[in-house]
Amino acid sequence: MPSPLGLEVEPAALSAAEHAPQTDRTGRLPDAVAEALIGTGLLAHFVPRAFGGAAGRFDDCLPALLRLAEADPSTGWCAAVMTSMSRMAAFLPPAGQKAVWANGPHVPIAGTLQPAGIATPTCGGWLLSGRWPFCSGVHHAQWALLSAVPEGDLGPRFLLVPRSAWTTEPTWSGAVGLRGTGSDTLVLDRQVFVPEDRSFTREQLFTAADLPVEGDCYRVPHTAISGLFFAVALLGTAHAALNAWTAAASRHPSAASLRDSDAALATASGKIDAADLLLHRAARTCDEPDALTALLAARCRRDHVTAAGLLNEAVQALFHSAGVRATSGTGALSRLWRDAGTAALHPALAVPPAAQEYATSLLRRAE
């Protein structure tokens, strides 16, 4: 199923679906799935054109991300994170971009937005060490963007480190859902030198100011788009749960809990469709940065969290209406229920900060 931009996701989706139980059991993507993910072309979607990327549109990458998440939420989550991280890496100075993409644009990048570790200023850069938890896809990444607040700085910045610099600690093994994302803790157990040209500030990312690269996709403040990547993974999870529910109903049409759950099916599918519309509208809004006002940016963030809430509600309702037969611990619906609940907890999908930003923007316009 190639996309208009040449993304080829079907082989990766089939591999992800085939390996989904193993992925959930082992706590990381199998190598075959990770290699297939790299082969989709998604990781190059937001890479600058100078390095062979597409500097693409947000709405254009949603079908590919959605298909992967439908096949396996953990694979879709890692795909969404790495696709987003590729856009973030474009905020590096030109020399930093070249370090990442000198050999081609299909480079898996991990990272976190939460500041951690210790960054000590030194001649020409920083010495970085510490621990960064919840680093999805870390086992298959070639580079990582790590957030820290250097001594003497007013705010966080992102620092780029190569795969050779880190080890991992298996802190994700007890996760309830999205177990296959391998979101373990990245550890720099010694000081790693990060040159100045392999870093940028969080303010640059969050304001889309002082851009070192051309392209509309980089002119969008991060808070206006960050939640989209996590919400679309949740959308794929909800689609998969709906498919699993209807498959169970077809196999066991006499099961009372399924037979009597027309309302649950209709309401859940309606919420999924509503979330789909919200997310596509948000993506298309960010694809027009010249018209992206503060209020529209806040509306996008509001729509991400609203969609996530609708999707989580839909999956929970499907699960609870399916009955014991469909919700056994080894069944697909049980795993998807766990995945959806975990995905909805991501900070980018938290309601309070999104609600506050939207209300503030709306009221300010009314003054």
Short mmCIF file of C-alpha atoms in Angstrom, two decimals:
data_model
loop_
_atom_site.label_atom_id
_atom_site.label_comp_id
_atom_site.label_asym_id
_atom_site.label_seq_id
_atom_site.Cartn_x
_atom_site.Cartn_y
_atom_site.Cartn_z
CA MET A 1 0.00 0.00 0.00
CA PRO A 2 2.35 2.77 -1.17
CA SER A 3 1.45 6.31 -0.21
CA PRO A 4 1.53 9.28 -2.62
CA LEU A 5 5.00 10.04 -1.21
CA GLY A 6 6.28 6.54 -1.89
CA LEU A 7 5.94 5.22 1.66
CA GLU A 8 5.65 1.43 1.55
CA VAL A 9 4.16 0.28 4.82
CA GLU A 10 2.37 -2.97 4.04
CA PRO A 11 5.39 -5.31 4.39
CA ALA A 12 6.22 -3.72 7.75
CA ALA A 13 2.57 -3.89 8.85
CA LEU A 14 2.36 -7.60 7.99
CA SER A 15 5.60 -8.29 9.86
CA ALA A 16 4.39 -6.26 12.85
CA ALA A 17 1.08 -8.13 12.98
CA GLU A 18 2.79 -11.50 12.68
CA HIS A 19 5.20 -10.71 15.52
CA ALA A 20 2.74 -8.81 17.77
CA PRO A 21 2.41 -11.51 20.46
CA GLN A 22 6.20 -11.98 20.51
CA THR A 23 6.74 -8.22 20.64
CA ASP A 24 4.41 -7.95 23.64
CA ARG A 25 6.10 -10.89 25.35
CA THR A 26 9.75 -9.93 24.83
CA GLY A 27 9.41 -6.21 25.57
CA ARG A 28 10.93 -4.78 22.40
CA LEU A 29 10.50 -4.84 18.64
CA PRO A 30 12.00 -7.92 17.01
CA ASP A 31 14.90 -7.05 14.72
CA ALA A 32 12.87 -8.11 11.67
CA VAL A 33 10.10 -5.66 12.54
CA ALA A 34 12.54 -2.82 13.27
CA GLU A 35 14.27 -3.39 9.93
CA ALA A 36 10.92 -3.43 8.13
CA LEU A 37 9.95 -0.19 9.88
CA ILE A 38 13.12 1.51 8.65
CA GLY A 39 12.29 0.25 5.16
CA THR A 40 8.93 2.03 5.06
CA GLY A 41 10.50 5.40 4.37
CA LEU A 42 8.67 6.96 7.33
CA LEU A 43 11.86 7.94 9.11
CA ALA A 44 12.80 10.13 6.14
CA HIS A 45 9.43 11.87 5.95
CA PHE A 46 10.50 14.91 8.02
CA VAL A 47 14.21 14.80 7.18
CA PRO A 48 15.43 17.94 5.36
CA ARG A 49 15.50 17.69 1.57
CA ALA A 50 19.21 18.47 1.58
CA PHE A 51 19.80 15.00 3.06
CA GLY A 52 17.37 13.10 0.85
CA GLY A 53 14.29 13.52 3.02
CA ALA A 54 10.85 14.79 2.10
CA ALA A 55 10.40 17.63 4.63
CA GLY A 56 6.86 16.34 4.31
CA ARG A 57 3.37 17.27 5.39
CA PHE A 58 1.84 16.04 8.64
CA ASP A 59 -1.40 14.82 7.12
CA ASP A 60 0.47 12.77 4.52
CA CYS A 61 2.22 10.56 7.05
CA LEU A 62 -0.87 9.72 9.11
CA PRO A 63 -2.12 6.79 6.96
CA ALA A 64 1.23 5.00 7.23
CA LEU A 65 1.48 5.54 11.00
CA LEU A 66 -2.13 4.46 11.43
CA ARG A 67 -1.61 1.25 9.45
CA LEU A 68 1.40 0.25 11.54
CA ALA A 69 -0.44 0.93 14.80
CA GLU A 70 -3.41 -1.13 13.60
CA ALA A 71 -1.03 -4.02 12.93
CA ASP A 72 0.68 -3.70 16.31
CA PRO A 73 0.38 -0.70 18.66
CA SER A 74 3.96 -1.05 19.94
CA THR A 75 5.32 -0.92 16.39
CA GLY A 76 3.07 2.02 15.57
CA TRP A 77 4.18 3.82 18.72
CA CYS A 78 7.88 3.39 17.91
CA ALA A 79 7.23 4.49 14.32
CA ALA A 80 5.44 7.62 15.53
CA VAL A 81 8.16 8.48 18.06
CA MET A 82 10.98 8.01 15.56
CA THR A 83 9.14 9.95 12.86
CA SER A 84 8.65 12.82 15.31
CA MET A 85 12.28 12.63 16.42
CA SER A 86 13.42 13.00 12.80
CA ARG A 87 11.57 16.31 12.64
CA MET A 88 13.14 17.39 15.91
CA ALA A 89 16.64 16.51 14.69
CA ALA A 90 16.19 18.99 11.84
CA PHE A 91 16.50 21.75 14.47
CA LEU A 92 20.15 20.81 14.92
CA PRO A 93 22.73 23.11 13.36
CA PRO A 94 23.82 22.03 9.85
CA ALA A 95 26.86 20.14 11.12
CA GLY A 96 24.70 18.20 13.56
CA GLN A 97 22.22 17.34 10.81
CA LYS A 98 25.08 16.10 8.67
CA ALA A 99 26.32 13.87 11.49
CA VAL A 100 22.93 12.14 11.60
CA TRP A 101 22.05 11.90 7.91
CA ALA A 102 25.38 11.96 6.05
CA ASN A 103 24.82 8.37 4.91
CA GLY A 104 21.12 8.64 4.13
CA PRO A 105 17.81 9.82 5.60
CA HIS A 106 16.46 6.50 6.97
CA VAL A 107 17.96 6.83 10.44
CA PRO A 108 16.14 5.69 13.62
CA ILE A 109 16.41 8.30 16.37
CA ALA A 110 15.21 7.91 19.97
CA GLY A 111 14.93 10.53 22.68
CA THR A 112 12.95 12.13 25.46
CA LEU A 113 11.54 15.57 26.15
CA GLN A 114 11.80 15.36 29.92
CA PRO A 115 15.05 16.96 31.20
CA ALA A 116 17.33 14.64 33.13
CA GLY A 117 21.02 13.94 33.61
CA ILE A 118 23.83 16.43 34.10
CA ALA A 119 25.18 18.65 31.33
CA THR A 120 28.38 20.46 32.29
CA PRO A 121 29.58 23.25 29.97
CA THR A 122 33.07 22.75 28.62
CA CYS A 123 35.16 24.15 25.79
CA GLY A 124 33.20 23.72 22.55
CA GLY A 125 30.18 21.98 24.07
CA TRP A 126 29.01 20.00 27.07
CA LEU A 127 29.89 16.91 29.07
CA LEU A 128 26.69 14.89 29.44
CA SER A 129 25.90 11.99 31.76
CA GLY A 130 22.87 10.52 33.52
CA ARG A 131 19.72 8.45 32.98
CA TRP A 132 16.72 9.07 30.74
CA PRO A 133 13.72 6.76 31.34
CA PHE A 134 10.89 5.85 28.96
CA CYS A 135 13.05 6.01 25.83
CA SER A 136 10.87 4.24 23.26
CA GLY A 137 12.73 2.41 20.50
CA VAL A 138 16.08 2.89 22.20
CA HIS A 139 17.28 -0.62 21.32
CA HIS A 140 17.09 0.05 17.58
CA ALA A 141 18.10 3.74 17.48
CA GLN A 142 21.36 4.97 16.00
CA TRP A 143 21.17 8.38 17.69
CA ALA A 144 19.34 9.89 20.66
CA LEU A 145 18.20 13.42 21.43
CA LEU A 146 18.39 13.84 25.20
CA SER A 147 16.99 16.77 27.16
CA ALA A 148 18.98 18.36 29.96
CA VAL A 149 19.37 21.73 31.67
CA PRO A 150 23.07 22.66 31.44
CA GLU A 151 24.61 24.38 34.41
CA GLY A 152 24.12 28.12 34.03
CA ASP A 153 21.45 27.87 31.30
CA LEU A 154 17.98 29.33 31.74
CA GLY A 155 16.16 26.33 30.28
CA PRO A 156 16.49 22.84 28.77
CA ARG A 157 18.24 22.00 25.57
CA PHE A 158 18.53 18.84 23.48
CA LEU A 159 21.88 17.16 23.06
CA LEU A 160 22.62 14.55 20.39
CA VAL A 161 24.54 11.39 21.29
CA PRO A 162 25.47 8.37 19.11
CA ARG A 163 24.51 4.77 19.81
CA SER A 164 28.05 3.95 20.93
CA ALA A 165 27.67 6.33 23.89
CA TRP A 166 24.83 4.66 25.79
CA THR A 167 23.76 1.49 27.50
CA THR A 168 20.23 0.57 28.56
CA GLU A 169 18.64 -0.54 31.81
CA PRO A 170 15.55 -2.81 31.52
CA THR A 171 13.08 -0.66 33.43
CA TRP A 172 10.12 -1.19 31.05
CA SER A 173 9.71 -4.93 31.61
CA GLY A 174 6.84 -4.51 34.07
CA ALA A 175 4.77 -2.23 31.84
CA VAL A 176 1.06 -2.97 31.60
CA GLY A 177 0.67 -1.96 27.97
CA LEU A 178 2.76 -1.04 24.93
CA ARG A 179 5.24 -3.57 26.29
CA GLY A 180 6.91 -4.04 22.93
CA THR A 181 8.07 -0.43 22.63
CA GLY A 182 11.20 -1.27 24.62
CA SER A 183 10.84 2.03 26.47
CA ASP A 184 13.77 1.29 28.75
CA THR A 185 16.09 3.74 30.47
CA LEU A 186 18.94 5.14 28.40
CA VAL A 187 22.10 5.42 30.51
CA LEU A 188 25.23 7.50 29.99
CA ASP A 189 27.38 6.06 32.75
CA ARG A 190 30.35 8.23 31.84
CA GLN A 191 30.64 11.82 30.67
CA VAL A 192 30.05 12.08 26.93
CA PHE A 193 31.29 15.13 25.05
CA VAL A 194 28.54 16.76 22.96
CA PRO A 195 29.78 19.50 20.59
CA GLU A 196 27.89 22.77 20.31
CA ASP A 197 26.75 21.91 16.79
CA ARG A 198 24.92 18.83 18.09
CA SER A 199 22.49 20.71 20.28
CA PHE A 200 19.53 23.10 20.19
CA THR A 201 17.33 24.68 22.85
CA ARG A 202 13.83 23.60 23.79
CA GLU A 203 12.76 27.19 23.20
CA GLN A 204 13.76 26.84 19.53
CA LEU A 205 11.66 23.71 19.21
CA PHE A 206 8.68 25.07 21.09
CA THR A 207 8.61 28.41 19.26
CA ALA A 208 9.88 27.22 15.85
CA ALA A 209 12.23 30.21 15.88
CA ASP A 210 15.76 30.62 14.46
CA LEU A 211 15.28 27.69 12.08
CA PRO A 212 18.47 26.20 10.63
CA VAL A 213 16.54 24.52 7.81
CA GLU A 214 13.81 25.34 5.27
CA GLY A 215 10.46 23.60 5.21
CA ASP A 216 6.92 24.25 6.40
CA CYS A 217 6.94 21.25 8.74
CA TYR A 218 9.65 22.91 10.86
CA ARG A 219 7.73 26.17 11.26
CA VAL A 220 5.20 24.62 13.65
CA PRO A 221 5.68 25.01 17.43
CA HIS A 222 6.25 21.61 18.97
CA THR A 223 3.30 21.75 21.37
CA ALA A 224 0.94 22.20 18.40
CA ILE A 225 2.03 18.92 16.82
CA SER A 226 3.62 16.67 19.45
CA GLY A 227 0.40 15.04 20.64
CA LEU A 228 -0.60 14.11 17.08
CA PHE A 229 2.04 11.39 16.84
CA PHE A 230 0.95 9.70 20.06
CA ALA A 231 -2.75 10.12 19.35
CA VAL A 232 -2.49 8.53 15.90
CA ALA A 233 -0.87 5.48 17.49
CA LEU A 234 -3.85 5.33 19.85
CA LEU A 235 -6.19 5.72 16.86
CA GLY A 236 -4.61 2.66 15.23
CA THR A 237 -4.98 0.75 18.49
CA ALA A 238 -8.68 1.62 18.61
CA HIS A 239 -9.18 0.51 15.01
CA ALA A 240 -7.53 -2.80 15.87
CA ALA A 241 -9.72 -3.22 18.97
CA LEU A 242 -12.86 -2.58 16.91
CA ASN A 243 -11.72 -5.19 14.39
CA ALA A 244 -10.98 -7.68 17.17
CA TRP A 245 -14.40 -7.06 18.75
CA THR A 246 -16.31 -7.57 15.50
CA ALA A 247 -14.27 -10.68 14.69
CA ALA A 248 -15.15 -12.15 18.08
CA ALA A 249 -18.82 -11.30 17.55
CA SER A 250 -18.77 -13.03 14.17
CA ARG A 251 -17.15 -16.17 15.57
CA HIS A 252 -19.50 -16.39 18.55
CA PRO A 253 -22.81 -14.80 17.50
CA SER A 254 -24.66 -16.45 20.35
CA ALA A 255 -22.49 -14.89 23.09
CA ALA A 256 -24.93 -12.85 25.13
CA SER A 257 -22.54 -10.04 25.99
CA LEU A 258 -21.69 -9.51 22.32
CA ARG A 259 -25.21 -10.08 21.00
CA ASP A 260 -26.66 -7.44 23.31
CA SER A 261 -23.96 -4.82 22.77
CA ASP A 262 -25.16 -3.00 19.67
CA ALA A 263 -25.07 0.30 21.57
CA ALA A 264 -21.49 -0.27 22.71
CA LEU A 265 -20.39 -1.07 19.17
CA ALA A 266 -22.14 1.92 17.62
CA THR A 267 -20.97 4.38 20.27
CA ALA A 268 -17.38 3.14 20.23
CA SER A 269 -17.14 3.24 16.43
CA GLY A 270 -18.63 6.74 16.45
CA LYS A 271 -16.02 7.94 18.94
CA ILE A 272 -13.26 6.42 16.81
CA ASP A 273 -14.56 8.19 13.70
CA ALA A 274 -14.84 11.49 15.60
CA ALA A 275 -11.27 11.18 16.83
CA ASP A 276 -10.09 10.43 13.29
CA LEU A 277 -11.71 13.64 12.04
CA LEU A 278 -10.17 15.70 14.83
CA LEU A 279 -6.68 14.38 14.21
CA HIS A 280 -6.79 14.90 10.46
CA ARG A 281 -8.07 18.44 10.95
CA ALA A 282 -5.26 19.14 13.40
CA ALA A 283 -2.68 17.75 10.97
CA ARG A 284 -4.01 19.80 8.06
CA THR A 285 -4.04 22.92 10.24
CA CYS A 286 -0.34 22.47 11.04
CA ASP A 287 0.38 21.89 7.36
CA GLU A 288 -0.46 25.59 6.80
CA PRO A 289 2.01 27.37 9.14
CA ASP A 290 1.37 30.79 7.59
CA ALA A 291 -2.19 30.65 8.94
CA LEU A 292 -1.31 28.99 12.26
CA THR A 293 -2.36 31.48 14.92
CA ALA A 294 -1.81 30.93 18.64
CA LEU A 295 -5.47 29.98 18.98
CA LEU A 296 -5.31 27.44 16.15
CA ALA A 297 -2.15 25.93 17.63
CA ALA A 298 -3.91 25.62 20.99
CA ARG A 299 -6.95 24.09 19.25
CA CYS A 300 -4.70 21.45 17.69
CA ARG A 301 -3.34 20.53 21.08
CA ARG A 302 -6.90 20.44 22.47
CA ASP A 303 -7.95 18.17 19.62
CA HIS A 304 -5.10 15.72 20.28
CA VAL A 305 -6.12 15.21 23.90
CA THR A 306 -9.83 15.17 23.09
CA ALA A 307 -9.26 12.51 20.44
CA ALA A 308 -7.15 10.47 22.86
CA GLY A 309 -9.91 10.58 25.44
CA LEU A 310 -12.53 9.45 22.92
CA LEU A 311 -10.31 6.62 21.69
CA ASN A 312 -9.50 5.33 25.16
CA GLU A 313 -13.18 5.43 26.07
CA ALA A 314 -14.04 3.49 22.92
CA VAL A 315 -11.51 0.74 23.58
CA GLN A 316 -12.51 0.44 27.24
CA ALA A 317 -16.17 0.11 26.25
CA LEU A 318 -15.43 -2.53 23.63
CA PHE A 319 -13.38 -4.52 26.09
CA HIS A 320 -15.95 -4.39 28.87
CA SER A 321 -18.78 -5.34 26.52
CA ALA A 322 -16.99 -8.28 24.91
CA GLY A 323 -17.40 -10.83 27.66
CA VAL A 324 -15.00 -13.33 29.18
CA ARG A 325 -14.44 -15.34 26.00
CA ALA A 326 -13.16 -12.32 24.02
CA THR A 327 -11.17 -10.78 26.86
CA SER A 328 -9.05 -13.75 27.87
CA GLY A 329 -5.49 -12.92 28.80
CA THR A 330 -4.14 -14.42 25.58
CA GLY A 331 -6.61 -12.68 23.27
CA ALA A 332 -5.85 -9.74 21.00
CA LEU A 333 -8.55 -7.55 22.55
CA SER A 334 -7.05 -7.93 26.00
CA ARG A 335 -3.63 -6.79 24.73
CA LEU A 336 -5.14 -3.89 22.81
CA TRP A 337 -7.07 -2.79 25.90
CA ARG A 338 -3.80 -2.67 27.85
CA ASP A 339 -2.05 -0.81 25.03
CA ALA A 340 -4.77 1.83 24.72
CA GLY A 341 -4.85 2.54 28.45
CA THR A 342 -1.08 2.96 28.53
CA ALA A 343 -0.94 5.16 25.42
CA ALA A 344 -3.56 7.51 26.84
CA LEU A 345 -1.33 8.22 29.85
CA HIS A 346 1.42 9.89 27.82
CA PRO A 347 2.12 13.47 29.01
CA ALA A 348 1.57 14.84 25.49
CA LEU A 349 -2.05 13.67 25.77
CA ALA A 350 -2.69 15.11 29.24
CA VAL A 351 -5.81 17.28 29.38
CA PRO A 352 -4.93 20.02 31.94
CA PRO A 353 -2.06 21.77 30.09
CA ALA A 354 -3.85 21.54 26.75
CA ALA A 355 -7.08 22.85 28.27
CA GLN A 356 -5.29 25.73 29.98
CA GLU A 357 -3.51 26.77 26.78
CA TYR A 358 -6.71 26.64 24.75
CA ALA A 359 -8.78 28.54 27.31
CA THR A 360 -6.08 31.20 27.69
CA SER A 361 -5.82 31.69 23.91
CA LEU A 362 -9.56 31.80 23.41
CA LEU A 363 -10.19 34.25 26.24
CA ARG A 364 -7.31 36.45 25.17
CA ARG A 365 -8.83 36.74 21.71
CA ALA A 366 -12.19 37.69 23.25
CA GLU A 367 -10.73 40.59 25.23
#
